[in-house]
Amino acid sequence: MAVDPTGDDLARVLEEVPDGPFVMLNLLRFAPDGRTSYEEYSRRARPLLQRYGGEVLYVGDGTTPLVAEEGQDWDAVLLVRYPGPEAFSRMVADPDYQEITGLRARGLAEAVLQPTLPWDSRRES
Protein backbone atom coordinates (compact mmCIF):
# COMPACT_ATOMS: atom_id res chain seq x y z
CA MET A 1 0.00 0.00 0.00
CA ALA A 2 1.35 3.46 -0.92
CA VAL A 3 2.22 5.77 1.96
CA ASP A 4 4.08 8.54 0.09
CA PRO A 5 2.72 10.86 -2.59
CA THR A 6 3.94 10.42 -6.15
CA GLY A 7 4.94 13.22 -8.51
CA ASP A 8 1.55 12.85 -10.22
CA ASP A 9 -0.18 13.16 -6.83
CA LEU A 10 1.71 16.39 -6.08
CA ALA A 11 0.96 17.81 -9.54
CA ARG A 12 -2.75 17.11 -9.02
CA VAL A 13 -2.73 18.87 -5.64
CA LEU A 14 -0.98 21.90 -7.13
CA GLU A 15 -3.59 21.99 -9.89
CA GLU A 16 -6.73 21.30 -7.87
CA VAL A 17 -6.16 22.87 -4.44
CA PRO A 18 -6.70 26.65 -4.60
CA ASP A 19 -3.83 28.90 -3.61
CA GLY A 20 -4.03 29.75 0.07
CA PRO A 21 -3.99 27.92 3.38
CA PHE A 22 -5.22 24.36 3.67
CA VAL A 23 -5.10 21.62 6.28
CA MET A 24 -3.68 18.22 5.40
CA LEU A 25 -5.55 15.37 7.06
CA ASN A 26 -3.18 12.46 7.78
CA LEU A 27 -4.76 9.13 8.73
CA LEU A 28 -1.99 6.79 9.83
CA ARG A 29 -1.75 3.04 10.33
CA PHE A 30 1.63 2.02 11.71
CA ALA A 31 3.62 -0.93 10.47
CA PRO A 32 4.45 -3.53 13.13
CA ASP A 33 6.99 -1.79 15.38
CA GLY A 34 6.72 1.26 13.10
CA ARG A 35 5.63 3.90 15.60
CA THR A 36 9.22 4.58 16.72
CA SER A 37 10.35 5.16 13.14
CA TYR A 38 7.40 7.46 12.44
CA GLU A 39 8.00 9.41 15.66
CA GLU A 40 11.64 9.96 14.62
CA TYR A 41 10.45 11.14 11.20
CA SER A 42 7.98 13.49 12.88
CA ARG A 43 10.63 14.93 15.19
CA ARG A 44 12.98 15.58 12.28
CA ALA A 45 10.23 16.91 9.99
CA ARG A 46 9.03 19.64 12.37
CA PRO A 47 11.84 22.14 11.63
CA LEU A 48 11.30 21.56 7.90
CA LEU A 49 7.58 22.10 8.30
CA GLN A 50 8.29 25.41 10.06
CA ARG A 51 10.78 26.40 7.35
CA TYR A 52 7.93 26.32 4.83
CA GLY A 53 5.35 28.01 7.05
CA GLY A 54 3.49 24.88 8.15
CA GLU A 55 2.30 24.00 11.62
CA VAL A 56 0.98 20.92 13.36
CA LEU A 57 -2.54 21.69 14.56
CA TYR A 58 -3.27 18.32 16.16
CA VAL A 59 -1.78 14.88 16.57
CA GLY A 60 -3.43 12.08 18.50
CA ASP A 61 -3.97 8.37 18.78
CA GLY A 62 -7.09 6.73 17.42
CA THR A 63 -9.24 4.81 19.87
CA THR A 64 -12.22 2.50 19.35
CA PRO A 65 -14.25 3.83 16.40
CA LEU A 66 -17.78 4.93 17.13
CA VAL A 67 -18.94 4.57 13.52
CA ALA A 68 -16.70 2.80 11.01
CA GLU A 69 -16.65 -0.17 8.71
CA GLU A 70 -14.09 -2.88 9.39
CA GLY A 71 -10.61 -1.64 8.52
CA GLN A 72 -11.55 2.04 8.79
CA ASP A 73 -9.96 2.56 12.19
CA TRP A 74 -6.62 4.40 12.34
CA ASP A 75 -3.70 4.32 14.76
CA ALA A 76 -3.19 8.07 14.66
CA VAL A 77 -4.55 11.27 13.17
CA LEU A 78 -2.45 14.29 12.28
CA LEU A 79 -3.67 17.70 11.08
CA VAL A 80 -1.07 20.00 9.50
CA ARG A 81 -1.78 23.51 8.25
CA TYR A 82 0.18 24.71 5.22
CA PRO A 83 0.18 28.26 3.83
CA GLY A 84 -0.60 26.86 0.38
CA PRO A 85 -0.06 23.93 -1.97
CA GLU A 86 3.15 25.46 -3.36
CA ALA A 87 4.72 25.53 0.14
CA PHE A 88 3.77 21.87 0.64
CA SER A 89 5.30 20.95 -2.71
CA ARG A 90 8.54 22.82 -1.95
CA MET A 91 8.80 21.14 1.45
CA VAL A 92 8.45 17.59 0.11
CA ALA A 93 10.99 18.36 -2.64
CA ASP A 94 13.54 19.76 -0.16
CA PRO A 95 16.66 17.52 -0.02
CA ASP A 96 16.58 17.68 3.80
CA TYR A 97 13.02 16.34 3.72
CA GLN A 98 13.87 13.68 1.14
CA GLU A 99 16.59 12.45 3.50
CA ILE A 100 14.01 11.48 6.16
CA THR A 101 11.20 10.05 4.03
CA GLY A 102 12.50 6.52 4.56
CA LEU A 103 11.67 6.83 8.26
CA ARG A 104 8.08 7.66 7.37
CA ALA A 105 7.81 4.85 4.83
CA ARG A 106 9.23 2.28 7.28
CA GLY A 107 6.90 3.47 10.01
CA LEU A 108 3.66 3.22 8.09
CA ALA A 109 1.66 0.30 6.77
CA GLU A 110 -1.04 2.55 5.33
CA ALA A 111 -1.82 6.25 5.16
CA VAL A 112 -4.34 8.70 3.78
CA LEU A 113 -3.15 12.24 3.03
CA GLN A 114 -6.06 14.47 2.08
CA PRO A 115 -5.91 18.23 1.66
CA THR A 116 -8.94 19.90 3.23
CA LEU A 117 -10.37 23.39 2.82
CA PRO A 118 -12.55 25.31 5.27
CA TRP A 119 -16.21 25.37 4.34
CA ASP A 120 -16.22 29.16 4.24
CA SER A 121 -13.67 29.02 1.37
CA ARG A 122 -16.04 27.09 -0.91
CA ARG A 123 -17.03 28.93 -4.04
CA GLU A 124 -20.74 29.22 -4.74
CA SER A 125 -21.79 27.79 -8.11
mmCIF file with all atom_site columns, C-alpha atoms in Angstrom, residues 25-104:
data_model
loop_
_atom_site.group_PDB
_atom_site.id
_atom_site.type_symbol
_atom_site.label_atom_id
_atom_site.label_alt_id
_atom_site.label_comp_id
_atom_site.label_asym_id
_atom_site.label_entity_id
_atom_site.label_seq_id
_atom_site.pdbx_PDB_ins_code
_atom_site.Cartn_x
_atom_site.Cartn_y
_atom_site.Cartn_z
_atom_site.occupancy
_atom_site.B_iso_or_equiv
_atom_site.pdbx_formal_charge
_atom_site.auth_seq_id
_atom_site.auth_comp_id
_atom_site.auth_asym_id
_atom_site.auth_atom_id
_atom_site.pdbx_PDB_model_num
ATOM 1  C CA . LEU A 1 25  ? -5.551  15.368 7.059  1.00 0.00 ? 25  LEU A CA 1
ATOM 2  C CA . ASN A 1 26  ? -3.183  12.460 7.775  1.00 0.00 ? 26  ASN A CA 1
ATOM 3  C CA . LEU A 1 27  ? -4.757  9.127  8.734  1.00 0.00 ? 27  LEU A CA 1
ATOM 4  C CA . LEU A 1 28  ? -1.987  6.792  9.827  1.00 0.00 ? 28  LEU A CA 1
ATOM 5  C CA . ARG A 1 29  ? -1.748  3.039  10.331 1.00 0.00 ? 29  ARG A CA 1
ATOM 6  C CA . PHE A 1 30  ? 1.629   2.022  11.713 1.00 0.00 ? 30  PHE A CA 1
ATOM 7  C CA . ALA A 1 31  ? 3.623   -0.934 10.467 1.00 0.00 ? 31  ALA A CA 1
ATOM 8  C CA . PRO A 1 32  ? 4.445   -3.527 13.132 1.00 0.00 ? 32  PRO A CA 1
ATOM 9  C CA . ASP A 1 33  ? 6.990   -1.790 15.384 1.00 0.00 ? 33  ASP A CA 1
ATOM 10 C CA . GLY A 1 34  ? 6.721   1.260  13.098 1.00 0.00 ? 34  GLY A CA 1
ATOM 11 C CA . ARG A 1 35  ? 5.629   3.898  15.600 1.00 0.00 ? 35  ARG A CA 1
ATOM 12 C CA . THR A 1 36  ? 9.220   4.576  16.724 1.00 0.00 ? 36  THR A CA 1
ATOM 13 C CA . SER A 1 37  ? 10.347  5.160  13.138 1.00 0.00 ? 37  SER A CA 1
ATOM 14 C CA . TYR A 1 38  ? 7.395   7.456  12.443 1.00 0.00 ? 38  TYR A CA 1
ATOM 15 C CA . GLU A 1 39  ? 7.996   9.411  15.662 1.00 0.00 ? 39  GLU A CA 1
ATOM 16 C CA . GLU A 1 40  ? 11.640  9.959  14.623 1.00 0.00 ? 40  GLU A CA 1
ATOM 17 C CA . TYR A 1 41  ? 10.449  11.136 11.196 1.00 0.00 ? 41  TYR A CA 1
ATOM 18 C CA . SER A 1 42  ? 7.981   13.489 12.879 1.00 0.00 ? 42  SER A CA 1
ATOM 19 C CA . ARG A 1 43  ? 10.631  14.931 15.188 1.00 0.00 ? 43  ARG A CA 1
ATOM 20 C CA . ARG A 1 44  ? 12.985  15.582 12.278 1.00 0.00 ? 44  ARG A CA 1
ATOM 21 C CA . ALA A 1 45  ? 10.229  16.914 9.992  1.00 0.00 ? 45  ALA A CA 1
ATOM 22 C CA . ARG A 1 46  ? 9.027   19.643 12.374 1.00 0.00 ? 46  ARG A CA 1
ATOM 23 C CA . PRO A 1 47  ? 11.839  22.139 11.625 1.00 0.00 ? 47  PRO A CA 1
ATOM 24 C CA . LEU A 1 48  ? 11.298  21.559 7.899  1.00 0.00 ? 48  LEU A CA 1
ATOM 25 C CA . LEU A 1 49  ? 7.583   22.103 8.302  1.00 0.00 ? 49  LEU A CA 1
ATOM 26 C CA . GLN A 1 50  ? 8.288   25.406 10.064 1.00 0.00 ? 50  GLN A CA 1
ATOM 27 C CA . ARG A 1 51  ? 10.785  26.401 7.346  1.00 0.00 ? 51  ARG A CA 1
ATOM 28 C CA . TYR A 1 52  ? 7.932   26.318 4.830  1.00 0.00 ? 52  TYR A CA 1
ATOM 29 C CA . GLY A 1 53  ? 5.350   28.008 7.052  1.00 0.00 ? 53  GLY A CA 1
ATOM 30 C CA . GLY A 1 54  ? 3.486   24.880 8.147  1.00 0.00 ? 54  GLY A CA 1
ATOM 31 C CA . GLU A 1 55  ? 2.304   24.000 11.617 1.00 0.00 ? 55  GLU A CA 1
ATOM 32 C CA . VAL A 1 56  ? 0.981   20.922 13.363 1.00 0.00 ? 56  VAL A CA 1
ATOM 33 C CA . LEU A 1 57  ? -2.537  21.685 14.564 1.00 0.00 ? 57  LEU A CA 1
ATOM 34 C CA . TYR A 1 58  ? -3.270  18.325 16.156 1.00 0.00 ? 58  TYR A CA 1
ATOM 35 C CA . VAL A 1 59  ? -1.784  14.884 16.569 1.00 0.00 ? 59  VAL A CA 1
ATOM 36 C CA . GLY A 1 60  ? -3.428  12.084 18.504 1.00 0.00 ? 60  GLY A CA 1
ATOM 37 C CA . ASP A 1 61  ? -3.969  8.368  18.779 1.00 0.00 ? 61  ASP A CA 1
ATOM 38 C CA . GLY A 1 62  ? -7.086  6.729  17.416 1.00 0.00 ? 62  GLY A CA 1
ATOM 39 C CA . THR A 1 63  ? -9.242  4.809  19.866 1.00 0.00 ? 63  THR A CA 1
ATOM 40 C CA . THR A 1 64  ? -12.217 2.502  19.353 1.00 0.00 ? 64  THR A CA 1
ATOM 41 C CA . PRO A 1 65  ? -14.247 3.834  16.395 1.00 0.00 ? 65  PRO A CA 1
ATOM 42 C CA . LEU A 1 66  ? -17.778 4.928  17.130 1.00 0.00 ? 66  LEU A CA 1
ATOM 43 C CA . VAL A 1 67  ? -18.940 4.572  13.517 1.00 0.00 ? 67  VAL A CA 1
ATOM 44 C CA . ALA A 1 68  ? -16.699 2.797  11.009 1.00 0.00 ? 68  ALA A CA 1
ATOM 45 C CA . GLU A 1 69  ? -16.652 -0.173 8.712  1.00 0.00 ? 69  GLU A CA 1
ATOM 46 C CA . GLU A 1 70  ? -14.095 -2.879 9.389  1.00 0.00 ? 70  GLU A CA 1
ATOM 47 C CA . GLY A 1 71  ? -10.614 -1.638 8.522  1.00 0.00 ? 71  GLY A CA 1
ATOM 48 C CA . GLN A 1 72  ? -11.548 2.038  8.793  1.00 0.00 ? 72  GLN A CA 1
ATOM 49 C CA . ASP A 1 73  ? -9.964  2.559  12.193 1.00 0.00 ? 73  ASP A CA 1
ATOM 50 C CA . TRP A 1 74  ? -6.616  4.397  12.339 1.00 0.00 ? 74  TRP A CA 1
ATOM 51 C CA . ASP A 1 75  ? -3.697  4.320  14.760 1.00 0.00 ? 75  ASP A CA 1
ATOM 52 C CA . ALA A 1 76  ? -3.191  8.068  14.662 1.00 0.00 ? 76  ALA A CA 1
ATOM 53 C CA . VAL A 1 77  ? -4.554  11.265 13.168 1.00 0.00 ? 77  VAL A CA 1
ATOM 54 C CA . LEU A 1 78  ? -2.449  14.293 12.276 1.00 0.00 ? 78  LEU A CA 1
ATOM 55 C CA . LEU A 1 79  ? -3.670  17.697 11.082 1.00 0.00 ? 79  LEU A CA 1
ATOM 56 C CA . VAL A 1 80  ? -1.072  19.998 9.501  1.00 0.00 ? 80  VAL A CA 1
ATOM 57 C CA . ARG A 1 81  ? -1.776  23.511 8.253  1.00 0.00 ? 81  ARG A CA 1
ATOM 58 C CA . TYR A 1 82  ? 0.183   24.711 5.216  1.00 0.00 ? 82  TYR A CA 1
ATOM 59 C CA . PRO A 1 83  ? 0.183   28.263 3.829  1.00 0.00 ? 83  PRO A CA 1
ATOM 60 C CA . GLY A 1 84  ? -0.605  26.857 0.380  1.00 0.00 ? 84  GLY A CA 1
ATOM 61 C CA . PRO A 1 85  ? -0.058  23.929 -1.975 1.00 0.00 ? 85  PRO A CA 1
ATOM 62 C CA . GLU A 1 86  ? 3.146   25.455 -3.363 1.00 0.00 ? 86  GLU A CA 1
ATOM 63 C CA . ALA A 1 87  ? 4.720   25.525 0.142  1.00 0.00 ? 87  ALA A CA 1
ATOM 64 C CA . PHE A 1 88  ? 3.773   21.867 0.636  1.00 0.00 ? 88  PHE A CA 1
ATOM 65 C CA . SER A 1 89  ? 5.303   20.952 -2.713 1.00 0.00 ? 89  SER A CA 1
ATOM 66 C CA . ARG A 1 90  ? 8.536   22.821 -1.953 1.00 0.00 ? 90  ARG A CA 1
ATOM 67 C CA . MET A 1 91  ? 8.797   21.137 1.446  1.00 0.00 ? 91  MET A CA 1
ATOM 68 C CA . VAL A 1 92  ? 8.451   17.585 0.113  1.00 0.00 ? 92  VAL A CA 1
ATOM 69 C CA . ALA A 1 93  ? 10.987  18.361 -2.644 1.00 0.00 ? 93  ALA A CA 1
ATOM 70 C CA . ASP A 1 94  ? 13.541  19.759 -0.160 1.00 0.00 ? 94  ASP A CA 1
ATOM 71 C CA . PRO A 1 95  ? 16.658  17.520 -0.020 1.00 0.00 ? 95  PRO A CA 1
ATOM 72 C CA . ASP A 1 96  ? 16.580  17.679 3.797  1.00 0.00 ? 96  ASP A CA 1
ATOM 73 C CA . TYR A 1 97  ? 13.019  16.339 3.716  1.00 0.00 ? 97  TYR A CA 1
ATOM 74 C CA . GLN A 1 98  ? 13.867  13.678 1.145  1.00 0.00 ? 98  GLN A CA 1
ATOM 75 C CA . GLU A 1 99  ? 16.591  12.454 3.499  1.00 0.00 ? 99  GLU A CA 1
ATOM 76 C CA . ILE A 1 100 ? 14.010  11.484 6.165  1.00 0.00 ? 100 ILE A CA 1
ATOM 77 C CA . THR A 1 101 ? 11.196  10.046 4.031  1.00 0.00 ? 101 THR A CA 1
ATOM 78 C CA . GLY A 1 102 ? 12.504  6.519  4.562  1.00 0.00 ? 102 GLY A CA 1
ATOM 79 C CA . LEU A 1 103 ? 11.666  6.828  8.261  1.00 0.00 ? 103 LEU A CA 1
ATOM 80 C CA . ARG A 1 104 ? 8.079   7.658  7.369  1.00 0.00 ? 104 ARG A CA 1
#
